[in-house]
Every structure is written in structure tokens, then in C-alpha cells.
């Protein structure tokens, strides 16, 4: 896919940015479920193309999720397409949940949690 192209699924909009980062922006007001996460994973693989990319996940401020998503390990499904993954959590609750998720499920690539998109992008651009 070319920079600027997007894929929209039920839970999120994915875009390949001009800097090569794949941005996954979760939509507000929705409950994240396992089926929805699988749609995001499929779209993520497609937008990454054949090579690994840096990925920024932007959580909706009002994130809600089914319990099954907290123990679903999707990292193996995207490991071959991921250099590193930064999650942007703009609320204190989202930040705690994201950190707990990454502590509970170890990823085969570097991960980090940030409170701003600028911090996440700066961190991602340092990852090789």
C-alpha cells in the first residue's frame, strides 16, 4: 500500500503514514471484542505489506473491551510485519490497561506506552 492509504474496519481505521509508520486508530464508543481484534490484525497484515513496519496504536479515550481480549495474544500473527509497536493512551486508565496488557503478554518485538502521539512517533523512529 502507498502512504496515505487507509483501511477501515469495525473497530479502527488503519493508515500507512508518509513516515512509514502504520497508524491504528481505534474508534470511540465501541466495545473491543475478539472478532474485532482479528479484523484489525488482518487489516494490519495487509497494510504492512511484505515488510516489517513500525506501528502506532492509538486507543480511544473511552476504550471498552470484552474480557477475552485481555488474554488474546495476537503478537505472533503480526510479528513478521512489525519492527516495534507504540501504544498511545491519552487517559490514566488506558495507560494502566495498556501497560498491564504488555506486562501480561510478552511481544516478540519492542513495545512501549506513551501519553502523546508525538512521544510515540519519536520512540518508533528510533526503533530498527
PDB file of C-alpha atoms in Angstrom:
ATOM      1  CA  UNK A   1       0.000   0.000   0.000  1.00  0.00           C
ATOM      2  CA  UNK A   2       1.096   3.560  -0.635  1.00  0.00           C
ATOM      3  CA  UNK A   3       1.496   6.187   2.091  1.00  0.00           C
ATOM      4  CA  UNK A   4      -1.811   7.857   2.894  1.00  0.00           C
ATOM      5  CA  UNK A   5      -3.897   4.821   2.051  1.00  0.00           C
ATOM      6  CA  UNK A   6      -6.314   3.641   4.708  1.00  0.00           C
ATOM      7  CA  UNK A   7      -8.249   0.547   5.656  1.00  0.00           C
ATOM      8  CA  UNK A   8     -11.357   0.885   7.810  1.00  0.00           C
ATOM      9  CA  UNK A   9     -12.680  -2.000   9.884  1.00  0.00           C
ATOM     10  CA  UNK A  10     -15.411  -2.065  12.507  1.00  0.00           C
ATOM     11  CA  UNK A  11     -13.174  -1.077  15.452  1.00  0.00           C
ATOM     12  CA  UNK A  12     -10.428   1.028  13.881  1.00  0.00           C
ATOM     13  CA  UNK A  13      -9.019   2.953  10.956  1.00  0.00           C
ATOM     14  CA  UNK A  14      -5.544   1.924   9.794  1.00  0.00           C
ATOM     15  CA  UNK A  15      -3.342   4.234   7.753  1.00  0.00           C
ATOM     16  CA  UNK A  16       0.135   3.994   6.303  1.00  0.00           C
ATOM     17  CA  UNK A  17       1.702   7.354   7.139  1.00  0.00           C
ATOM     18  CA  UNK A  18       4.249   9.210   4.992  1.00  0.00           C
ATOM     19  CA  UNK A  19       6.955   8.398   7.574  1.00  0.00           C
ATOM     20  CA  UNK A  20       6.286   4.670   7.085  1.00  0.00           C
ATOM     21  CA  UNK A  21       4.523   4.187  10.418  1.00  0.00           C
ATOM     22  CA  UNK A  22       1.300   2.203  10.380  1.00  0.00           C
ATOM     23  CA  UNK A  23      -1.244   4.075  12.482  1.00  0.00           C
ATOM     24  CA  UNK A  24      -4.092   2.084  14.022  1.00  0.00           C
ATOM     25  CA  UNK A  25      -6.665   4.478  15.464  1.00  0.00           C
ATOM     26  CA  UNK A  26      -9.418   2.813  17.478  1.00  0.00           C
ATOM     27  CA  UNK A  27     -12.865   4.366  17.097  1.00  0.00           C
ATOM     28  CA  UNK A  28     -14.589   5.814  20.173  1.00  0.00           C
ATOM     29  CA  UNK A  29     -17.790   4.429  21.640  1.00  0.00           C
ATOM     30  CA  UNK A  30     -17.244   0.793  20.660  1.00  0.00           C
ATOM     31  CA  UNK A  31     -16.609  -2.350  22.669  1.00  0.00           C
ATOM     32  CA  UNK A  32     -13.444  -4.150  21.607  1.00  0.00           C
ATOM     33  CA  UNK A  33     -14.108  -7.858  21.132  1.00  0.00           C
ATOM     34  CA  UNK A  34     -12.035 -10.791  19.906  1.00  0.00           C
ATOM     35  CA  UNK A  35     -13.665 -10.827  16.452  1.00  0.00           C
ATOM     36  CA  UNK A  36     -12.992  -7.114  16.038  1.00  0.00           C
ATOM     37  CA  UNK A  37      -9.374  -7.519  17.094  1.00  0.00           C
ATOM     38  CA  UNK A  38      -8.985 -10.262  14.489  1.00  0.00           C
ATOM     39  CA  UNK A  39     -10.298  -7.858  11.824  1.00  0.00           C
ATOM     40  CA  UNK A  40      -7.701  -5.295  12.923  1.00  0.00           C
ATOM     41  CA  UNK A  41      -4.943  -7.936  12.769  1.00  0.00           C
ATOM     42  CA  UNK A  42      -5.957  -8.954   9.242  1.00  0.00           C
ATOM     43  CA  UNK A  43      -6.023  -5.315   8.110  1.00  0.00           C
ATOM     44  CA  UNK A  44      -2.690  -4.670   9.847  1.00  0.00           C
ATOM     45  CA  UNK A  45      -1.026  -7.511   7.947  1.00  0.00           C
ATOM     46  CA  UNK A  46      -2.458  -6.173   4.702  1.00  0.00           C
ATOM     47  CA  UNK A  47      -1.408  -2.551   5.233  1.00  0.00           C
ATOM     48  CA  UNK A  48       2.103  -3.579   6.341  1.00  0.00           C
ATOM     49  CA  UNK A  49       2.613  -5.373   3.043  1.00  0.00           C
ATOM     50  CA  UNK A  50       5.555  -7.725   2.777  1.00  0.00           C
ATOM     51  CA  UNK A  51       7.931  -5.978   5.144  1.00  0.00           C
ATOM     52  CA  UNK A  52       8.015  -5.174   8.828  1.00  0.00           C
ATOM     53  CA  UNK A  53       6.868  -1.701   9.872  1.00  0.00           C
ATOM     54  CA  UNK A  54       6.720   0.457  12.950  1.00  0.00           C
ATOM     55  CA  UNK A  55       3.177   0.509  14.363  1.00  0.00           C
ATOM     56  CA  UNK A  56       1.403   3.144  16.455  1.00  0.00           C
ATOM     57  CA  UNK A  57      -1.816   2.068  18.176  1.00  0.00           C
ATOM     58  CA  UNK A  58      -3.995   4.984  19.317  1.00  0.00           C
ATOM     59  CA  UNK A  59      -6.589   3.939  21.880  1.00  0.00           C
ATOM     60  CA  UNK A  60      -9.966   5.667  22.008  1.00  0.00           C
ATOM     61  CA  UNK A  61     -10.350   7.713  25.200  1.00  0.00           C
ATOM     62  CA  UNK A  62     -13.432   5.717  26.172  1.00  0.00           C
ATOM     63  CA  UNK A  63     -12.000   2.276  25.440  1.00  0.00           C
ATOM     64  CA  UNK A  64     -14.214  -0.611  26.492  1.00  0.00           C
ATOM     65  CA  UNK A  65     -13.412  -4.254  25.898  1.00  0.00           C
ATOM     66  CA  UNK A  66     -14.652  -7.768  26.427  1.00  0.00           C
ATOM     67  CA  UNK A  67     -12.596  -9.713  28.941  1.00  0.00           C
ATOM     68  CA  UNK A  68     -11.449 -12.219  26.302  1.00  0.00           C
ATOM     69  CA  UNK A  69      -9.440  -9.546  24.524  1.00  0.00           C
ATOM     70  CA  UNK A  70      -7.173  -9.080  27.540  1.00  0.00           C
ATOM     71  CA  UNK A  71      -5.799 -12.600  27.187  1.00  0.00           C
ATOM     72  CA  UNK A  72      -5.756 -12.816  23.393  1.00  0.00           C
ATOM     73  CA  UNK A  73      -2.183 -12.872  22.113  1.00  0.00           C
ATOM     74  CA  UNK A  74      -2.184 -11.534  18.553  1.00  0.00           C
ATOM     75  CA  UNK A  75       1.537 -10.712  18.524  1.00  0.00           C
ATOM     76  CA  UNK A  76       2.571 -13.953  16.771  1.00  0.00           C
ATOM     77  CA  UNK A  77       0.171 -13.085  13.925  1.00  0.00           C
ATOM     78  CA  UNK A  78       1.920  -9.762  13.248  1.00  0.00           C
ATOM     79  CA  UNK A  79       5.491 -10.453  14.415  1.00  0.00           C
ATOM     80  CA  UNK A  80       6.828 -10.855  10.876  1.00  0.00           C
ATOM     81  CA  UNK A  81       5.354  -7.474   9.899  1.00  0.00           C
ATOM     82  CA  UNK A  82       6.329  -5.466  12.999  1.00  0.00           C
ATOM     83  CA  UNK A  83       9.557  -3.633  13.872  1.00  0.00           C
ATOM     84  CA  UNK A  84       8.101  -2.132  17.059  1.00  0.00           C
ATOM     85  CA  UNK A  85       4.719  -1.145  18.490  1.00  0.00           C
ATOM     86  CA  UNK A  86       3.896   2.006  20.453  1.00  0.00           C
ATOM     87  CA  UNK A  87       0.521   2.462  22.104  1.00  0.00           C
ATOM     88  CA  UNK A  88      -0.867   5.933  22.733  1.00  0.00           C
ATOM     89  CA  UNK A  89      -3.032   6.047  25.854  1.00  0.00           C
ATOM     90  CA  UNK A  90      -4.465   9.506  26.483  1.00  0.00           C
ATOM     91  CA  UNK A  91      -6.207   8.678  29.764  1.00  0.00           C
ATOM     92  CA  UNK A  92      -4.752   7.368  33.015  1.00  0.00           C
ATOM     93  CA  UNK A  93      -6.972   4.276  32.837  1.00  0.00           C
ATOM     94  CA  UNK A  94      -5.941   3.478  29.255  1.00  0.00           C
ATOM     95  CA  UNK A  95      -2.295   3.874  30.196  1.00  0.00           C
ATOM     96  CA  UNK A  96      -2.659   1.419  33.097  1.00  0.00           C
ATOM     97  CA  UNK A  97      -4.561  -1.078  30.941  1.00  0.00           C
ATOM     98  CA  UNK A  98      -2.011  -0.889  28.120  1.00  0.00           C
ATOM     99  CA  UNK A  99       0.908  -1.373  30.497  1.00  0.00           C
ATOM    100  CA  UNK A 100      -0.832  -4.328  32.161  1.00  0.00           C
ATOM    101  CA  UNK A 101      -1.518  -5.899  28.754  1.00  0.00           C
ATOM    102  CA  UNK A 102       2.123  -5.618  27.662  1.00  0.00           C
ATOM    103  CA  UNK A 103       3.293  -6.950  31.046  1.00  0.00           C
ATOM    104  CA  UNK A 104       0.918  -9.910  30.794  1.00  0.00           C
ATOM    105  CA  UNK A 105       1.502 -10.762  27.131  1.00  0.00           C
ATOM    106  CA  UNK A 106       5.135 -10.507  26.058  1.00  0.00           C
ATOM    107  CA  UNK A 107       5.616  -9.479  22.451  1.00  0.00           C
ATOM    108  CA  UNK A 108       8.460 -10.669  20.184  1.00  0.00           C
ATOM    109  CA  UNK A 109       9.175  -7.052  19.225  1.00  0.00           C
ATOM    110  CA  UNK A 110       9.786  -3.873  21.260  1.00  0.00           C
ATOM    111  CA  UNK A 111       6.681  -2.241  22.753  1.00  0.00           C
ATOM    112  CA  UNK A 112       6.048   0.970  24.639  1.00  0.00           C
ATOM    113  CA  UNK A 113       3.187   3.029  26.035  1.00  0.00           C
ATOM    114  CA  UNK A 114       3.032   6.809  25.639  1.00  0.00           C
ATOM    115  CA  UNK A 115       0.622   9.572  26.580  1.00  0.00           C
ATOM    116  CA  UNK A 116       1.052  11.519  23.338  1.00  0.00           C
ATOM    117  CA  UNK A 117       1.334  10.684  19.669  1.00  0.00           C
ATOM    118  CA  UNK A 118       4.457  12.842  19.340  1.00  0.00           C
ATOM    119  CA  UNK A 119       6.234  10.775  22.023  1.00  0.00           C
ATOM    120  CA  UNK A 120       5.135   7.533  20.378  1.00  0.00           C
ATOM    121  CA  UNK A 121       6.352   8.622  16.933  1.00  0.00           C
ATOM    122  CA  UNK A 122       9.700   9.796  18.321  1.00  0.00           C
ATOM    123  CA  UNK A 123      10.192   6.433  20.047  1.00  0.00           C
ATOM    124  CA  UNK A 124       9.134   4.454  16.970  1.00  0.00           C
ATOM    125  CA  UNK A 125      11.504   6.312  14.666  1.00  0.00           C
ATOM    126  CA  UNK A 126      14.397   5.242  16.917  1.00  0.00           C
ATOM    127  CA  UNK A 127      13.495   1.550  16.573  1.00  0.00           C
ATOM    128  CA  UNK A 128      15.278  -0.508  13.923  1.00  0.00           C
TER     129      UNK A 128
END
